[in-house]
Amino acid sequence: MNISKTNSTTFHCLFKPFAEKLDFELEPNNDSIPISEKNNDSINPLKCDHCDAFFNQYSSIIQPSSLRCPFCEKITPIQSSFTKYATDTIHLSSYVLDKGIIPSSKSFLTVFVIDTICDKQELNALKENLIKNLENYSEKNGNNLNENMHLYALISTNSDGTIKIHYSNKKDSIVFSMDSFKTKYYSERFNFRYFIDKITMNNQLCYFQNIRDLIKELNSLEITSSITTRTKRPKRSFGLALFLATVLVTKLQCSQDTDWNNSMIISFLTGPCTKGPGKVLSRDYKINMRQFNNFNGNKNNSIISDLKSSKKFYDKLFRHSFGKVAHHLYISSLDQVGFLEMSSLYKDSACVQQFDTFTGSRFMICLKKNFELMRNDNVIYNLQMKTLKVPHITKLKLFNDKLLTTTLIPSSLTIPLEIITRDVSSNTSSEEPIIQFQITFEKNNRRYLKIVTIPLVMNNESKIQDNNNNNDDIGSLEIELYYFLKSLSFILLHSTNPLQLYKPNFLIENIHPAIVNQFNTLSFSSYYKYILNSPFFNSEGISPDERTFFINLCSNSNINMISKLLKPKLYNIENQGTRMVELNFDKESLILCKNKNENILVDGGNFIGIIRNSTDKVNPYDSILDKIRNERFPTPRVIHFTDGLSGPQDRYLKCKLVL
């Protein structure tokens, strides 16, 4: 946790529950209790009987067999047989309790939703890369892959507005059409029972199959007809496809003998939804794409009407799927696809990517990285958090009240907190406020409970001591900056009114006054221009979807990524790419970039800019780019500057590379 103080009573915190080493070994160690002892059903020796807090180094030992809880101040007796483990553990501020093997068989469900309304080359590239990654995954797991526990379903959208649920037995495949009254009526009213009955009528397994059968179905996918006409966009019922995917997962999760909670819906979209629930755009080409100026006119126009109804549909779909399925989204489209409306489904997902095409190398790298992350040993599921506070804390504001159900990169999870206490300077050391986080999650077929207890202690220099074992060299001003941006992104993504995304003043009006005051007094002087020019406050020249993409990226990025998203870092590449020297972000460095006398790498988080010395015959970037693109997720774009900083570039880059 990084903590900063804005006044005598308010603490702004960035809590990173998995920033420390992921110490989840099953053997007894200094961070856990032996399994044979801690699974005792009669009493948990480490837990307060009154408030459910876990004892820690701030608990007072009253007698050899009693402890006083710092949260409720009640005294709890401890069984003598457990005293040894209790007294050993209360000296730790953070530890992990293994709750034991999950009783049911852990299984994975994955639904692929593929938009076939694209050209043949695009679809073939998508199929080829998807099949390649599925085969690699199957080969890598070998005998450890239980095909009955790893099931897949395939749904495709067609240009005639139909949705097809595929199965290896072609006779069992089923097609839903938005032209059908019942399909339209029941999907808009979220009647799951109607669709479950229709699906199970032909197939009791709900169209889930093993990898081999899935690959056969992928190979058989074809584009259904021409993409568009001159006057009409295709009938793309993407909202219905997501709804049916949720129905499939929900039905199979009702199985009593198998735990199907680790489920994912991975969607590949090539254009906006134009038909059925979730529609974001008219089929008529004469109606322009949505821009910010469309929202300044008549409030009764069709664009605003579609936006509100679609947002309501996707919000309701999120409520039905929360805790059951994680959503991933890959987009190959230069158009707006309605990500603003769909943002509730993906607000906690780091797997949201947009590409110019599925045929490019960036998509290949990103998809490969996603497959590696989805099933690696660090992925955690069903993540929930509970906070406990002492009476000295008068308010605790948790911006994301519902945490991720699936976290592919736990170390990147950063949660903004606002803690308001009484005047801690007048308290004695024994009365200093402390806060305890109790995080439950699943990993590798086991349940875990991670306990982190942190004091809000003031030292002589009026800086809060950070006992979260975090080695990041971050000052209080930077913490305020990151808290500021994290809280903004959470406010926007969790907003119930999508039109608020178009009101920059809404941001200022809904954040803490102390932050606003600091922002207005230019305390963030080195970042001031970049914050104002970022899509948080500047909507000029960008679409609603692009702005929402940026906010989603900030919400799901770690601290280092956020700083680069606002203010890129410059590196001079030396010694044929074996050495990177960071440059100061000043006028001299920018002049150096424009002169193109050196090999410069511009790291903007979601993009990597390359400025290459035209006289250098050796390409110094290959190994560096391979390392960055393979390790970083989301995968950054690579932008080549053909003429210093005046050539083609990312649309946000000009406002980032200014002093």
XYZ file of C-alpha atoms in Angstrom:
659
model
C 0.000 0.000 0.000
C 1.172 3.487 -0.868
C -0.305 6.135 1.400
C -0.410 9.899 1.297
C -2.059 12.463 3.569
C -4.044 15.392 2.203
C -5.003 16.927 5.577
C -5.036 16.038 9.274
C -7.761 13.449 8.919
C -7.848 12.130 5.333
C -5.621 9.410 3.922
C -5.552 8.535 0.239
C -4.300 5.022 -0.297
C -3.425 2.744 -3.174
C -3.817 -0.763 -1.820
C -2.023 -3.444 -3.840
C -3.044 -6.771 -2.268
C -0.750 -8.898 -4.444
C 2.143 -6.510 -4.999
C 4.311 -8.526 -2.650
C 5.672 -11.925 -3.631
C 2.887 -14.393 -4.332
C 3.768 -16.653 -1.442
C 1.130 -19.362 -1.778
C 3.193 -22.477 -1.026
C 1.310 -25.262 0.695
C 4.154 -26.290 2.995
C 4.285 -24.748 6.498
C 6.285 -21.540 6.474
C 6.499 -18.221 8.288
C 3.480 -16.916 6.414
C 1.010 -19.735 7.037
C -0.368 -22.136 9.611
C 0.149 -25.904 9.179
C -2.812 -27.349 7.320
C -3.542 -29.953 9.982
C -3.973 -27.240 12.607
C -5.697 -24.421 10.783
C -8.550 -26.523 9.420
C -9.883 -27.323 12.889
C -13.667 -26.964 12.742
C -14.303 -26.153 16.406
C -12.343 -22.923 16.779
C -9.934 -20.817 14.796
C -7.201 -19.786 17.249
C -6.261 -16.730 15.221
C -9.688 -15.170 14.925
C -11.567 -12.860 17.266
C -14.853 -14.368 18.466
C -16.611 -10.993 18.462
C -15.718 -9.125 15.244
C -14.127 -11.836 13.041
C -10.823 -9.956 12.894
C -7.617 -11.956 12.692
C -5.118 -11.348 15.462
C -1.814 -9.753 14.518
C 1.190 -7.996 16.019
C -1.078 -5.205 17.287
C -3.082 -7.635 19.436
C -2.275 -7.407 23.136
C -1.442 -10.643 24.938
C -3.410 -10.400 28.206
C -2.596 -13.875 29.476
C -0.696 -16.774 27.973
C -3.993 -18.001 26.540
C -5.897 -14.744 25.874
C -5.648 -11.920 23.355
C -7.226 -8.470 23.179
C -8.533 -7.556 19.737
C -7.416 -4.089 18.541
C -10.575 -3.739 16.436
C -13.317 -4.378 19.008
C -11.151 -4.443 22.198
C -12.789 -7.694 23.333
C -10.729 -10.447 24.966
C -10.723 -13.845 23.309
C -9.428 -17.008 25.028
C -7.272 -19.309 22.936
C -7.055 -23.065 23.352
C -3.747 -24.034 24.883
C -2.992 -26.545 22.137
C -2.986 -23.694 19.611
C -1.150 -21.101 21.692
C 2.189 -21.831 20.037
C 0.870 -21.118 16.543
C -1.083 -18.078 17.710
C 1.826 -16.393 19.486
C 4.100 -17.096 16.528
C 1.679 -15.598 14.074
C 0.591 -12.413 15.828
C 3.981 -10.884 15.070
C 3.209 -10.902 11.351
C 1.475 -8.041 9.563
C 0.627 -10.108 6.478
C 0.071 -13.830 6.083
C -1.901 -16.307 3.993
C -4.137 -19.045 5.343
C -4.720 -21.983 3.017
C -8.361 -22.991 3.438
C -7.800 -26.422 1.914
C -8.587 -28.278 -1.295
C -11.836 -27.305 -2.971
C -14.156 -30.310 -2.510
C -15.502 -30.423 -6.050
C -13.539 -30.886 -9.245
C -12.231 -27.580 -10.558
C -13.296 -27.093 -14.144
C -13.018 -24.437 -16.815
C -15.651 -23.241 -19.232
C -14.706 -20.983 -22.143
C -17.143 -19.552 -24.680
C -15.731 -18.026 -27.870
C -17.973 -15.437 -29.552
C -16.685 -14.792 -33.077
C -17.970 -12.105 -35.415
C -17.844 -13.532 -38.947
C -18.984 -10.269 -40.567
C -15.589 -9.396 -42.013
C -13.491 -10.156 -45.063
C -12.123 -13.631 -45.644
C -8.508 -12.720 -44.890
C -9.472 -11.283 -41.510
C -11.484 -14.325 -40.470
C -8.804 -16.761 -41.655
C -6.135 -14.934 -39.634
C -8.323 -15.044 -36.526
C -9.071 -18.744 -36.960
C -5.427 -19.606 -37.616
C -4.139 -17.827 -34.503
C -6.913 -19.104 -32.273
C -6.409 -22.714 -33.379
C -2.638 -22.414 -32.978
C -2.970 -21.225 -29.386
C -5.534 -23.891 -28.537
C -3.251 -26.614 -29.925
C -0.270 -25.236 -28.000
C -2.317 -25.151 -24.821
C -3.468 -28.742 -25.324
C 0.068 -29.927 -26.125
C 1.595 -28.082 -23.173
C -0.824 -29.569 -20.638
C -0.689 -33.081 -22.102
C -1.820 -35.739 -19.652
C -2.748 -33.116 -17.064
C -5.590 -31.875 -19.267
C -8.852 -33.555 -18.324
C -11.057 -32.978 -21.354
C -14.190 -33.416 -19.265
C -13.054 -30.557 -17.023
C -11.999 -28.149 -19.801
C -14.958 -27.509 -22.064
C -15.476 -24.976 -24.842
C -18.405 -23.537 -26.771
C -18.461 -21.582 -30.024
C -20.965 -18.885 -30.997
C -20.832 -16.934 -34.267
C -22.615 -13.804 -35.476
C -23.795 -13.705 -39.087
C -24.520 -10.766 -41.377
C -28.203 -11.714 -41.694
C -28.697 -10.993 -37.992
C -28.687 -14.628 -36.867
C -26.622 -16.154 -34.065
C -25.406 -19.734 -34.382
C -24.352 -21.973 -31.493
C -22.030 -24.558 -33.037
C -21.647 -28.227 -32.201
C -19.552 -31.013 -33.711
C -22.740 -32.842 -34.651
C -24.080 -30.417 -37.247
C -27.660 -31.554 -36.665
C -27.465 -30.334 -33.074
C -26.298 -26.820 -33.976
C -28.948 -24.215 -33.236
C -29.650 -20.811 -34.791
C -31.410 -17.859 -33.158
C -32.712 -14.947 -35.200
C -33.697 -11.475 -34.056
C -36.445 -11.619 -36.677
C -38.164 -14.180 -34.458
C -40.672 -12.523 -32.152
C -39.960 -14.883 -29.241
C -36.181 -14.443 -29.512
C -36.536 -10.668 -29.520
C -39.156 -10.617 -26.761
C -37.447 -12.989 -24.318
C -33.897 -11.708 -24.851
C -34.931 -8.124 -24.123
C -36.594 -9.326 -20.907
C -33.709 -11.596 -19.875
C -35.866 -14.706 -19.808
C -33.126 -17.323 -19.360
C -35.601 -20.191 -18.979
C -36.919 -19.869 -22.548
C -33.435 -20.087 -24.070
C -32.282 -22.855 -21.719
C -35.291 -24.965 -22.725
C -34.595 -24.351 -26.421
C -30.911 -25.218 -26.023
C -31.281 -28.349 -23.878
C -34.005 -29.674 -26.163
C -31.266 -30.766 -28.594
C -28.176 -30.893 -26.419
C -28.028 -31.534 -22.670
C -24.351 -30.511 -22.525
C -25.316 -27.000 -23.608
C -23.056 -27.202 -26.666
C -19.807 -27.443 -24.715
C -17.169 -29.719 -26.225
C -13.483 -30.585 -25.960
C -10.612 -28.832 -27.729
C -10.450 -31.259 -30.663
C -14.112 -30.772 -31.546
C -13.825 -27.026 -31.036
C -10.934 -26.824 -33.499
C -13.009 -28.696 -36.091
C -15.803 -26.168 -35.677
C -13.379 -23.257 -35.950
C -12.016 -24.642 -39.206
C -15.542 -24.805 -40.613
C -16.312 -21.137 -39.886
C -16.923 -19.052 -43.000
C -18.159 -15.582 -43.778
C -21.875 -15.800 -44.505
C -22.338 -13.091 -47.144
C -21.020 -9.759 -48.384
C -20.059 -7.362 -45.608
C -22.268 -4.382 -46.465
C -24.317 -2.673 -49.117
C -23.860 0.910 -50.171
C -26.677 2.142 -47.963
C -26.893 -0.357 -45.126
C -24.563 -1.694 -42.484
C -24.773 -5.450 -41.825
C -27.165 -6.926 -39.273
C -24.818 -7.601 -36.369
C -26.599 -8.990 -33.273
C -23.602 -8.962 -30.951
C -25.684 -8.181 -27.851
C -27.759 -11.313 -28.418
C -24.559 -13.359 -28.877
C -23.214 -12.206 -25.492
C -26.583 -12.922 -23.909
C -26.618 -16.488 -25.295
C -23.032 -17.031 -24.129
C -24.101 -16.041 -20.611
C -27.061 -18.421 -20.854
C -24.756 -21.323 -21.796
C -22.406 -20.686 -18.899
C -25.216 -20.146 -16.391
C -26.946 -23.395 -17.368
C -23.861 -25.565 -17.000
C -22.888 -23.843 -13.754
C -26.106 -25.200 -12.251
C -24.501 -28.668 -12.253
C -24.431 -29.997 -8.697
C -21.368 -32.231 -8.971
C -18.902 -29.856 -10.621
C -17.568 -26.392 -9.828
C -17.786 -24.394 -13.060
C -17.089 -20.977 -11.562
C -13.865 -20.372 -13.528
C -15.614 -19.400 -16.743
C -14.701 -16.946 -19.489
C -16.443 -15.416 -22.479
C -13.842 -14.338 -25.054
C -15.296 -12.205 -27.841
C -13.803 -11.195 -31.193
C -15.682 -8.243 -32.669
C -15.239 -6.569 -36.061
C -17.906 -3.857 -35.951
C -20.748 -2.246 -33.989
C -23.935 -4.020 -32.953
C -26.712 -2.809 -35.271
C -29.620 -5.110 -34.419
C -31.369 -6.429 -31.343
C -30.588 -5.794 -27.670
C -27.371 -3.878 -27.162
C -27.697 -2.032 -30.480
C -25.334 0.956 -30.570
C -25.602 2.190 -34.162
C -28.162 2.498 -36.929
C -27.847 0.339 -40.030
C -28.196 3.428 -42.219
C -24.878 4.815 -43.393
C -26.454 8.266 -43.631
C -26.475 8.354 -39.813
C -22.936 9.263 -38.832
C -20.817 7.562 -36.219
C -21.272 8.882 -32.695
C -19.151 11.884 -31.796
C -19.159 14.135 -28.789
C -21.034 16.897 -30.591
C -23.980 14.513 -31.106
C -24.704 14.751 -27.394
C -24.947 18.527 -27.311
C -28.109 18.729 -29.377
C -31.611 17.406 -28.913
C -31.727 14.980 -25.992
C -34.472 12.994 -27.690
C -32.423 12.063 -30.744
C -31.961 8.414 -31.664
C -28.278 8.311 -30.693
C -28.949 9.156 -27.053
C -31.957 6.831 -26.997
C -29.873 3.897 -28.300
C -27.069 4.711 -25.879
C -29.312 4.641 -22.816
C -31.185 1.467 -23.776
C -27.982 -0.368 -24.751
C -26.198 0.690 -21.564
C -29.142 -0.603 -19.558
C -28.991 -3.957 -21.396
C -25.247 -4.496 -20.847
C -25.489 -3.370 -17.214
C -28.188 -5.954 -16.608
C -26.135 -8.601 -18.402
C -23.209 -7.756 -16.115
C -25.368 -8.240 -13.014
C -26.411 -11.670 -14.278
C -22.834 -12.726 -15.009
C -20.983 -11.152 -12.063
C -19.275 -13.805 -9.980
C -19.931 -16.400 -12.674
C -17.954 -15.397 -15.745
C -15.114 -13.083 -16.779
C -15.396 -11.184 -20.067
C -12.531 -10.630 -22.530
C -12.845 -8.534 -25.685
C -10.751 -8.265 -28.863
C -11.800 -5.685 -31.440
C -10.651 -5.351 -35.040
C -12.372 -2.216 -36.230
C -11.665 1.434 -36.887
C -15.335 2.183 -36.186
C -16.875 2.754 -32.811
C -18.202 -0.575 -31.599
C -20.128 0.607 -28.543
C -17.480 0.026 -25.904
C -18.953 2.919 -23.929
C -22.213 1.009 -23.560
C -20.455 -2.327 -22.951
C -17.994 -0.898 -20.417
C -19.807 -2.394 -17.410
C -19.022 -5.909 -18.686
C -15.327 -5.117 -19.065
C -14.658 -2.508 -16.367
C -12.622 -4.999 -14.307
C -11.017 -6.765 -17.275
C -7.457 -6.100 -18.389
C -8.172 -8.168 -21.517
C -9.669 -5.403 -23.647
C -7.724 -4.789 -26.834
C -8.373 -2.912 -30.076
C -6.495 -3.640 -33.300
C -6.499 -2.248 -36.799
C -6.649 -5.835 -38.031
C -6.478 -9.423 -36.782
C -3.784 -10.115 -39.387
C -1.099 -8.051 -37.625
C 1.712 -9.280 -35.393
C 0.432 -7.316 -32.392
C -2.773 -9.370 -32.319
C -0.784 -12.605 -32.538
C 1.434 -11.594 -29.612
C -1.492 -10.374 -27.527
C -3.595 -13.500 -28.038
C -0.643 -15.740 -27.203
C 0.023 -13.744 -24.039
C -3.628 -13.947 -23.053
C -3.648 -17.745 -23.365
C -0.495 -17.932 -21.260
C -2.047 -15.770 -18.562
C -5.465 -17.421 -18.542
C -4.269 -20.777 -17.300
C -0.988 -20.031 -15.551
C -0.299 -20.684 -11.890
C -0.767 -17.077 -10.774
C -4.357 -16.601 -11.962
C -6.783 -16.088 -9.088
C -10.554 -16.543 -9.147
C -13.570 -15.429 -7.129
C -11.730 -12.577 -5.464
C -13.553 -10.801 -2.639
C -12.372 -8.335 -0.010
C -13.546 -7.389 3.464
C -12.152 -4.490 5.495
C -12.037 -4.043 9.272
C -11.228 -0.778 10.996
C -10.696 0.450 14.546
C -13.062 3.070 16.048
C -10.561 5.849 15.266
C -11.395 5.469 11.567
C -14.620 7.343 10.893
C -14.955 6.581 7.180
C -13.549 4.138 4.666
C -14.461 4.621 1.013
C -13.757 1.687 -1.277
C -14.110 2.841 -4.879
C -14.607 -0.597 -6.378
C -17.108 -2.233 -4.057
C -17.180 -5.358 -6.241
C -13.749 -6.777 -6.935
C -12.661 -8.889 -9.866
C -13.996 -12.379 -10.268
C -10.909 -13.338 -12.259
C -7.516 -11.646 -12.099
C -4.967 -12.681 -14.713
C -2.207 -10.416 -13.380
C -2.699 -10.160 -9.593
C 0.366 -7.965 -9.094
C -1.268 -5.214 -11.180
C -4.388 -4.976 -9.038
C -4.413 -1.524 -7.414
C -7.390 -0.330 -5.374
C -7.902 3.335 -4.426
C -9.074 3.909 -0.853
C -10.072 6.998 1.061
C -9.690 6.691 4.848
C -10.828 9.445 7.207
C -9.669 9.271 10.824
C -9.752 11.390 13.906
C -6.679 13.506 14.544
C -4.057 10.759 14.767
C -1.377 13.139 16.039
C -3.154 13.345 19.401
C -3.360 9.585 19.852
C -0.891 7.424 21.685
C 0.942 4.707 19.824
C -1.419 2.046 21.174
C -4.396 3.955 19.783
C -3.093 4.562 16.298
C -5.630 3.595 13.645
C -5.090 0.293 11.892
C -6.975 -1.327 9.071
C -7.210 -5.001 8.154
C -7.912 -6.421 4.716
C -9.277 -9.962 4.511
C -9.026 -11.176 0.920
C -10.497 -14.515 -0.110
C -9.662 -16.046 -3.473
C -9.097 -19.334 -5.284
C -5.925 -20.500 -6.948
C -4.752 -23.881 -8.240
C -7.792 -25.750 -6.891
C -7.375 -24.293 -3.399
C -9.065 -21.542 -1.462
C -6.950 -18.900 0.244
C -7.535 -16.185 2.791
C -4.916 -13.443 2.708
C -4.723 -11.187 5.767
C -3.019 -7.792 5.632
C -3.005 -5.513 8.693
C -1.553 -2.032 8.279
C -1.247 0.841 10.786
C -1.759 4.458 9.779
C 1.209 5.750 11.756
C 2.592 9.308 11.685
C 6.320 9.749 12.205
C 8.239 12.875 13.153
C 8.439 14.049 9.544
C 4.634 13.980 9.213
C 4.738 11.234 6.625
C 2.760 8.065 6.976
C 4.826 4.962 7.458
C 4.073 2.269 4.934
C 4.252 -1.243 6.403
C 3.160 -3.064 3.266
C 6.714 -4.125 2.355
C 6.520 -2.114 -0.828
C 9.847 -1.056 -2.290
C 8.478 1.325 -4.894
C 10.293 4.640 -4.672
C 7.183 6.786 -4.856
C 6.726 10.095 -3.082
C 3.520 11.391 -1.513
C 2.827 13.730 -4.442
C 3.007 10.865 -6.942
C 0.717 8.810 -4.726
C -1.835 11.615 -4.800
C -1.532 11.752 -8.576
C -2.144 8.020 -8.988
C -4.948 8.072 -6.446
C -6.452 10.998 -8.342
C -6.424 9.119 -11.669
C -7.494 5.770 -10.217
C -10.436 7.339 -8.408
C -11.460 9.191 -11.584
C -11.467 5.998 -13.618
C -13.472 4.113 -10.990
C -16.010 6.945 -10.713
C -16.547 6.967 -14.469
C -16.619 3.226 -15.121
C -19.005 2.576 -12.226
C -21.238 5.506 -13.123
C -24.873 4.637 -13.722
C -25.357 7.411 -16.282
C -23.265 6.917 -19.453
C -23.757 10.546 -20.468
C -21.496 11.540 -17.580
C -18.589 10.314 -19.664
C -19.205 13.353 -21.848
C -19.124 15.892 -19.036
C -15.569 16.786 -18.005
C -16.916 18.963 -15.182
C -18.520 15.861 -13.690
C -15.054 14.635 -12.758
C -14.136 17.727 -10.776
C -17.492 17.826 -9.022
C -17.326 14.232 -7.779
C -13.824 13.874 -6.383
C -12.524 14.824 -2.990
C -12.223 18.617 -2.470
C -8.651 18.264 -1.232
C -7.661 16.594 -4.494
C -9.426 19.277 -6.509
C -7.647 21.966 -4.515
C -4.275 20.330 -5.107
C -5.010 19.949 -8.793
C -6.104 23.567 -9.152
C -3.041 24.887 -7.316
C -0.765 23.092 -9.803
C 0.699 20.723 -7.219
C 0.977 18.287 -10.109
C 2.971 20.814 -12.115
C 5.102 18.248 -13.941
C 1.968 16.345 -14.999
C -0.492 19.224 -15.228
C -0.510 19.593 -19.038
C -0.635 15.860 -19.545
C -3.618 15.404 -17.249
C -5.531 18.195 -18.964
C -4.676 16.843 -22.427
C -5.521 13.263 -21.509
C -8.926 11.785 -22.431
C -9.993 12.309 -18.810
C -10.542 16.012 -19.473
C -10.022 16.451 -23.211
C -12.594 15.019 -25.612
C -11.393 16.910 -28.667
C -10.611 14.688 -31.630
C -11.447 11.387 -29.935
C -14.540 9.220 -30.000
C -16.583 8.093 -26.987
C -15.221 4.560 -27.327
C -11.612 5.745 -27.414
C -12.120 7.764 -24.280
C -13.687 4.782 -22.517
C -10.794 2.543 -23.654
C -8.316 4.947 -22.083
C -10.228 5.119 -18.794
C -10.528 1.320 -18.709
C -6.775 1.030 -19.252
C -6.055 3.423 -16.366
C -8.440 1.546 -14.101
C -6.745 -1.806 -14.750
C -3.114 -0.647 -14.919
C -0.445 -0.622 -12.257
C 1.253 2.553 -11.060
C 4.148 2.451 -13.522
C 1.802 2.052 -16.479
C -0.403 4.964 -15.412
C 2.541 7.356 -15.269
C 3.594 6.382 -18.810
C 0.051 6.726 -20.127
C 0.138 10.385 -19.126
C 3.774 11.311 -19.611
C 5.915 9.012 -21.790
C 9.443 8.083 -20.811
C 12.302 8.655 -23.252
C 15.231 6.258 -23.625
C 18.392 6.548 -25.669
C 19.279 3.159 -27.162
C 23.018 2.587 -27.041
C 25.524 -0.157 -27.784
C 23.396 -1.761 -30.535
C 20.369 -2.192 -28.303
C 22.061 -3.701 -25.255
C 21.787 -0.564 -23.128
C 18.900 1.825 -22.468
C 19.598 5.210 -20.883
C 16.587 7.179 -19.626
C 16.498 10.800 -20.745
C 15.055 13.712 -18.837
C 11.738 14.827 -20.251
C 12.933 18.299 -21.169
C 13.467 20.561 -24.155
C 16.940 19.190 -24.873
C 15.658 15.611 -25.093
C 12.820 16.560 -27.430
C 15.255 18.448 -29.664
C 17.401 15.316 -29.706
C 14.359 13.327 -30.859
C 13.505 15.769 -33.626
C 17.047 15.833 -34.971
C 17.040 12.047 -35.281
C 20.708 11.853 -34.412
C 20.136 9.050 -31.945
C 18.034 5.919 -31.564
C 15.228 6.977 -29.221
C 12.527 4.792 -27.686
C 9.361 6.540 -26.451
C 7.540 4.375 -23.890
C 3.945 5.570 -23.616
C 2.565 2.503 -21.850
C 0.043 1.465 -24.497
C 2.399 2.371 -27.348
C 6.122 2.263 -28.094
C 7.416 5.039 -30.340
C 10.593 4.442 -32.339
C 12.821 7.238 -33.627
C 15.712 5.651 -35.489
C 18.978 7.183 -36.610
C 18.810 6.942 -40.402
C 22.595 6.491 -40.662
C 22.655 3.510 -38.309
C 22.741 0.323 -40.394
C 22.044 -1.940 -37.399
C 18.485 -2.144 -36.028
C 18.929 -1.711 -32.256
C 15.281 -2.300 -31.348
C 14.603 -5.961 -32.125
C 15.525 -7.523 -28.775
C 14.098 -4.609 -26.767
C 10.753 -4.659 -28.573
C 10.474 -8.439 -28.312
C 11.028 -8.206 -24.577
C 8.502 -5.403 -24.013
C 5.783 -6.832 -26.260
C 6.062 -10.335 -24.855
C 6.195 -9.308 -21.204
C 3.727 -6.408 -21.094
C 0.014 -6.901 -21.100
C -1.889 -5.234 -22.711
C 0.472 -5.499 -25.659
C 1.615 -2.001 -26.731
C 1.444 -0.693 -30.278
C 4.673 0.145 -32.097
C 4.757 3.502 -33.898
C 7.567 4.358 -36.308
C 8.398 8.032 -36.716
C 9.442 8.656 -40.296
C 10.455 12.270 -39.811
C 11.280 12.948 -36.194
C 8.193 13.967 -34.247
C 6.429 15.473 -37.248
C 5.545 12.225 -38.975
C 2.538 9.912 -38.547
C 1.884 9.147 -34.907
C -0.649 8.082 -32.341
C -3.419 10.670 -32.049
C -2.635 11.276 -28.364
C 1.098 11.449 -28.919
C 1.369 15.095 -29.912
C -0.190 16.247 -26.677
C 1.997 13.838 -24.695
C 5.299 14.913 -26.205
C 5.068 18.533 -25.140
C 6.668 20.484 -22.319
